Coordinates of C-alpha atoms and ligand atoms in Angstrom, one line a residue:
X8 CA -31.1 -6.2 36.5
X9 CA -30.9 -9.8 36.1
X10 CA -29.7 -11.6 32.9
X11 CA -31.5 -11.2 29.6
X12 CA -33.0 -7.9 30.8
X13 CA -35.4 -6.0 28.7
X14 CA -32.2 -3.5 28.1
X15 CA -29.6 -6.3 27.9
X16 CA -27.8 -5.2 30.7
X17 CA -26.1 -8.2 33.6
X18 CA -24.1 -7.3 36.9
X19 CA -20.8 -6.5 36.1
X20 CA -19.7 -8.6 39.3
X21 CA -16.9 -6.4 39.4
X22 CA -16.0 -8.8 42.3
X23 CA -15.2 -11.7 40.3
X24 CA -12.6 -10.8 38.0
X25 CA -9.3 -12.3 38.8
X26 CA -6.1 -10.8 39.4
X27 CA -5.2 -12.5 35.7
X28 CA -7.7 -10.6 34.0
X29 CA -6.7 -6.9 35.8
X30 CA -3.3 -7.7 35.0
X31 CA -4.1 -8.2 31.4
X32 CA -5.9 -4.8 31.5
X33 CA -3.4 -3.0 33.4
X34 CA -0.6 -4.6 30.4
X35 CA -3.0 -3.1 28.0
X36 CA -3.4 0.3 29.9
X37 CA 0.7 0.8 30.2
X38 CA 0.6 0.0 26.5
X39 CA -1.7 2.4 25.4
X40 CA -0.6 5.4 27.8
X41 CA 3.0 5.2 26.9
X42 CA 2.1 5.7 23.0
X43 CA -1.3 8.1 22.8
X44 CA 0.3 11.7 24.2
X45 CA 0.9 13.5 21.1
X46 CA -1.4 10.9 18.8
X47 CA -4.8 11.2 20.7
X48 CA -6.8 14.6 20.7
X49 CA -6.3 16.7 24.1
X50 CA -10.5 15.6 24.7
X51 CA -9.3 12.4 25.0
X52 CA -6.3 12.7 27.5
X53 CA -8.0 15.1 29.6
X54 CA -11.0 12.3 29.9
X55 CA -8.2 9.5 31.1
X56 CA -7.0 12.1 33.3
X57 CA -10.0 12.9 35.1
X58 CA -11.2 9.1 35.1
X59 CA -7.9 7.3 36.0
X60 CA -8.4 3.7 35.0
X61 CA -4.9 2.6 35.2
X62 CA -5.4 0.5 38.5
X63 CA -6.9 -2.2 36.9
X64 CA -10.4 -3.6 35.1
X65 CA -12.7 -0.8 36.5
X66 CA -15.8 -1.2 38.9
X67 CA -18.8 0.2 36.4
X68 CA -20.7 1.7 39.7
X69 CA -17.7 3.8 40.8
X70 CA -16.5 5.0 36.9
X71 CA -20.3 5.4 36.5
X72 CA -20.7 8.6 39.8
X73 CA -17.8 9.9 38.4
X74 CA -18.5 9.9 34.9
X75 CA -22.5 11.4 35.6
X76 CA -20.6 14.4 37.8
X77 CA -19.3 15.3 34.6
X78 CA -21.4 14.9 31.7
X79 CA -24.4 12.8 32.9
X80 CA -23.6 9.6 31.3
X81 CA -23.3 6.3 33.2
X82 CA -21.7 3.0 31.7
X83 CA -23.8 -0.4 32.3
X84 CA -22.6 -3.7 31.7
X85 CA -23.5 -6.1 28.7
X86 CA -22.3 -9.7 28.1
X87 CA -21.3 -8.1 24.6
X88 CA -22.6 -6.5 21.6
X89 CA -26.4 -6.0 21.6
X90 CA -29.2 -5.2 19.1
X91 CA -29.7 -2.2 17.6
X92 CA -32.4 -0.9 19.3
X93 CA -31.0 -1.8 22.6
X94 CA -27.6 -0.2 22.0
X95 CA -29.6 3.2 20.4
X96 CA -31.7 3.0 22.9
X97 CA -29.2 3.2 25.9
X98 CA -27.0 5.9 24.0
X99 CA -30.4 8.2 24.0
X100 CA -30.3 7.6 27.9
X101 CA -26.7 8.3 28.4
X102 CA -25.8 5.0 29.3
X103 CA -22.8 3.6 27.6
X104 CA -23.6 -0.5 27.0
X105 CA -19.7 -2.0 27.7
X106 CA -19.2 -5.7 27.4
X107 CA -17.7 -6.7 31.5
X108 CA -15.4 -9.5 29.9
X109 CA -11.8 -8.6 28.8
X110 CA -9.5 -10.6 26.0
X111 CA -7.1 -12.8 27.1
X112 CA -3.7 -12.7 27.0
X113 CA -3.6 -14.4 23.4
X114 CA -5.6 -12.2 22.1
X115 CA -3.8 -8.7 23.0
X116 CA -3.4 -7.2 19.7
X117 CA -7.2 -8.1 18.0
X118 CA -10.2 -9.5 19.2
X119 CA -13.8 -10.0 17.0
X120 CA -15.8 -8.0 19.7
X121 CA -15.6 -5.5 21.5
X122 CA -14.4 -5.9 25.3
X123 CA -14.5 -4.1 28.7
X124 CA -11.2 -2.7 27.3
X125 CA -11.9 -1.2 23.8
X126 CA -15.3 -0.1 25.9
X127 CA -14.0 1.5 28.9
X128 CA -10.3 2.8 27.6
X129 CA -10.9 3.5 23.7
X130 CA -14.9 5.2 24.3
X131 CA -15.4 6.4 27.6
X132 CA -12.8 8.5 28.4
X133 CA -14.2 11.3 25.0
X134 CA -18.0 11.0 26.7
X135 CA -16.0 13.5 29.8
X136 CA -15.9 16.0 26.6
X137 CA -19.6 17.4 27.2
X138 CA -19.4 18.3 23.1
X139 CA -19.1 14.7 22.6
X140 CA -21.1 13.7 25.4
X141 CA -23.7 15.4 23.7
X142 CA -23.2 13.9 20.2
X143 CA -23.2 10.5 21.7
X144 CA -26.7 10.8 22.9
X145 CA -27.9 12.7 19.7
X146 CA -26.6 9.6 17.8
X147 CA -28.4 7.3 20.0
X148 CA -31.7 9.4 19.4
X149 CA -30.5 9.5 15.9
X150 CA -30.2 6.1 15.9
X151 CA -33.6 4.9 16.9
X152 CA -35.1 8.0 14.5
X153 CA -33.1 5.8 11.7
X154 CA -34.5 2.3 12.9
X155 CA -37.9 3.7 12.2
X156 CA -37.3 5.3 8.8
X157 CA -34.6 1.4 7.6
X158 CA -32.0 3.7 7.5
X159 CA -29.8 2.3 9.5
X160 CA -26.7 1.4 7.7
X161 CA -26.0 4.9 6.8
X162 CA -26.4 5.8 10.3
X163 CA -24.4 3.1 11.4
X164 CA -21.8 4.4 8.9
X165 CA -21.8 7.7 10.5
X166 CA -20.7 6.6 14.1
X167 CA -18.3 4.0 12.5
X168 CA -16.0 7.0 11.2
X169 CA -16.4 8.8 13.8
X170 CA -17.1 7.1 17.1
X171 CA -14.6 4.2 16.0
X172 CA -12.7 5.9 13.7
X173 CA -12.6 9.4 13.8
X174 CA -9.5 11.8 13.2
X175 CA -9.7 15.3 14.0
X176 CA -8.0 18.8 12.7
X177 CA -5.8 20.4 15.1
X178 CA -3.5 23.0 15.2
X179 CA -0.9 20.8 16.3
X180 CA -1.8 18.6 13.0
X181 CA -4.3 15.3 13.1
X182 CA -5.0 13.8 16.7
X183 CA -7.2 10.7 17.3
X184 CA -10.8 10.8 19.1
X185 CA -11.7 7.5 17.6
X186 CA -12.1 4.6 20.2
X187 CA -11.4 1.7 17.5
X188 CA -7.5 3.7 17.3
X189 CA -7.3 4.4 20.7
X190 CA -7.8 1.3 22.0
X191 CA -5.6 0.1 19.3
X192 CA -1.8 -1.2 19.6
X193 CA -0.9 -0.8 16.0
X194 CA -3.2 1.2 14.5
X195 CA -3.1 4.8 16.3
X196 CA 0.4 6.1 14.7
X197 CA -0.8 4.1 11.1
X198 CA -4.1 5.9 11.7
X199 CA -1.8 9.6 11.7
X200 CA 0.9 8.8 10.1
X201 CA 0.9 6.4 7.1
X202 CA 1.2 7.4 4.0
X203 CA -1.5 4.4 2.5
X204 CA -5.0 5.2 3.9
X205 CA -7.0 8.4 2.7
X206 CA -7.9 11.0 4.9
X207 CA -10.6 12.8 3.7
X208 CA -12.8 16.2 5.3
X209 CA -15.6 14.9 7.3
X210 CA -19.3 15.5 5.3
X211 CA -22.3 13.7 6.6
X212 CA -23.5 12.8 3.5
X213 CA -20.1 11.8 2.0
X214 CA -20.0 9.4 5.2
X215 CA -23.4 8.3 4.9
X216 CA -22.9 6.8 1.0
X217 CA -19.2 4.9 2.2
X218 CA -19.2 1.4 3.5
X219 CA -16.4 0.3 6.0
X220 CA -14.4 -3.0 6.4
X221 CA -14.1 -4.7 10.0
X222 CA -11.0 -6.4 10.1
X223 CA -8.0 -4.9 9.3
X224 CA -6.6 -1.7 9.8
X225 CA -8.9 1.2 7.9
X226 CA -8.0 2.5 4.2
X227 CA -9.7 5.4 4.8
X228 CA -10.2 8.1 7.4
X229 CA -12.6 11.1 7.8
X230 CA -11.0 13.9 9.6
X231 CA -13.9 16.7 11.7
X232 CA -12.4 20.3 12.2
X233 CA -14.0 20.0 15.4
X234 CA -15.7 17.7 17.6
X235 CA -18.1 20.7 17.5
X236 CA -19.0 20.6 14.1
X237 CA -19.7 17.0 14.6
X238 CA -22.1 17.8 16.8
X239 CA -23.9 20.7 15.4
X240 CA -24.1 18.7 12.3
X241 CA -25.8 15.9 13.7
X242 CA -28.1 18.1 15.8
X243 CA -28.7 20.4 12.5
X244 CA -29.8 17.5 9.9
X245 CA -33.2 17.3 9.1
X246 CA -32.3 13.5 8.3
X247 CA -35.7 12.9 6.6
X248 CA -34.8 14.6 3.2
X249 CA -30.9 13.0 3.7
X250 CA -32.1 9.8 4.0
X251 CA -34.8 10.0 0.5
X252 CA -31.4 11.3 -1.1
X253 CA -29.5 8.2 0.1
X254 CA -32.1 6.1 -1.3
X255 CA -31.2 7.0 -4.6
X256 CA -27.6 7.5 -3.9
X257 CA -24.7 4.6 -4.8
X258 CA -22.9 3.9 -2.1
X259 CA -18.6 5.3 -2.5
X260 CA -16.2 2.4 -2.5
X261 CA -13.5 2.8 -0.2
X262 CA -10.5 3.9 -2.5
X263 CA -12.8 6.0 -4.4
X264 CA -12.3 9.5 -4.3
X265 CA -14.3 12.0 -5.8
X266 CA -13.6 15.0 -7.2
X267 CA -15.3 17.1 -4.4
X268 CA -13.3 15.4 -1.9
X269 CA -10.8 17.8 0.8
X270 CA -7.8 15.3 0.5
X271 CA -5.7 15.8 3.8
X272 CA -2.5 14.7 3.7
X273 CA -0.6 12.6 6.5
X274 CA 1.3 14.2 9.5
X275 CA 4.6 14.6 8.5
X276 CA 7.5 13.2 11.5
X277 CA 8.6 16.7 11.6
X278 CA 5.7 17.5 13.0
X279 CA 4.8 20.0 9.8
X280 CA 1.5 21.1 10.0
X281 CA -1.4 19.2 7.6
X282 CA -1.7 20.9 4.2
X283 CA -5.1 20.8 2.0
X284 CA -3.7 18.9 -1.3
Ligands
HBI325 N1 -24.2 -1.6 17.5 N2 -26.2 -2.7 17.5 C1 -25.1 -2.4 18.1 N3 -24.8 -3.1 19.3 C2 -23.6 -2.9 19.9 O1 -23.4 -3.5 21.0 C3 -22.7 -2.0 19.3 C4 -23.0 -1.4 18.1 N4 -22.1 -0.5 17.5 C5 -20.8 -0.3 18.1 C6 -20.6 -1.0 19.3 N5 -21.4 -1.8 19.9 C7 -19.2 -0.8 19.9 O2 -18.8 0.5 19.7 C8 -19.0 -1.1 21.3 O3 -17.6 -0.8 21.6 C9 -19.9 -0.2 22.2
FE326 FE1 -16.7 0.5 20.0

């Protein structure tokens, strides 16, 4: 597809990125894989296993035939974030948009958008989980149902504190399936352990009503008991009636919580299991 496709997508020219730029991926990689085991979700570690991308930026094409053996889902290349109705639009179709250019060495800890590394580590390696794969692409068909109806910032909400953000209920205590943590330097052990952000039981609704803040860590997290329930919720909304309630609905303001709320208290070091509060 050439440049300013219909779909957004460009050649990844996997061919032309210089040994600088997969070093600065592989510095990121070693960073990342020395810190996640016993802070990301076992969904997540199994997908890096099965994918190894710890040889350098990979080649779309090649991640892409092994990726579809798995759960169908290919990942195409985009200069960088795209509109909505692409982006829904390609998540419908299984195909992951990743921007192909990474940070550079400056800009380790936080960059504005999204790169091929926040992409390709922090979201691709959950969409080998083929409960999550299939979330994915009922957001994406979600997502273009929500275009049509102007709902789109609640649903936008939705894959924010989840897809980005997302903390999940094990029995092992909280684990991370979140790309924005995963990809993250800093923020996965804040994320699990920090006593300053709220962690509050995932409800779509509850999600739907709470705005979200891009540039710093998060003050507040939703925690899933599964990454089924995620899915069967999604897949079990009639999201017409939903969205006429948000209408009416005031938004939550992060800090807020209400009295129906499941407060989930952080991971203790020792390891203690999470207690309801
Ligand atoms: N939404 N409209 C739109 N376009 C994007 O490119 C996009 C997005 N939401 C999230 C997102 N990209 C990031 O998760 C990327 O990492 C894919
Ligand atoms: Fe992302």
């Amino acid at each position: 597809m050439a440049m300013g496709a219909m779909d957004w997508t460009v050649p990844q020219n996997w061919a032309g990125y210089t040994p600088a730029e997969h070093n600065v991926w592989t510095t990121l990689y070693r960073r990342q894989i020395s810190m996640l085991p016993g802070l990301a979700c076992d969904a997540f570690l199994q997908g890096l296993e099965k994918l190894d991308l710890s040889a350098g930026i990979p080649d779309f094409a090649e991640l892409s035939d092994r990726l579809a053996s798995l759960t169908g889902w290919r990942v195409v290349a985009v200069p960088g974030l795209v509109p909505d109705d692409v982006f829904y639009d390609h998540l419908a179709n299984r195909r992951f948009p990743a921007g192909r250019f990474i940070r550079t060495r400056d800009q380790l800890d936080y960059l504005q958008e999204p790169d091929v590394f926040h992409d390709v580590f922090g979201h691709v390696p959950m969409l080998t989980d083929p409960v999550f794969a299939d979330y994915m692409q009922a957001y994406g068909q979600g997502g273009l149902r929500a275009l049509g109806m102007g709902r789109l910032r609640n649903l936008a909400r939705l894959y924010w504190y989840t897809v980005e953000f997302g903390l999940l209920e094990t029995t092992d205590g909280l684990r991370i399936y979140g790309a924005g943590i995963l990809s993250s330097a800093t923020e996965s052990r804040f994320s699990l352990y920090d006593p300053s952000p709220d962690r509050i039981a995932f409800g779509l609704k509850r999600v739907m009503r709470t705005p979200y803040a891009i540039n710093d860590f998060q003050k507040l997290y939703f925690v899933v008991r599964s990454l089924q329930s995620l899915l069967d919720v999604t897949v079990q909304t009639d999201f017409a009636p939903l969205y006429a309630d948000l209408a009416v609905l005031p938004d939550i303001p992060i800090g807020t919580i209400l009295q129906e709320d499941h407060v989930l208290s952080p991971r203790r070091h020792t390891g203690e299991n999470m207690t309801r509060v």
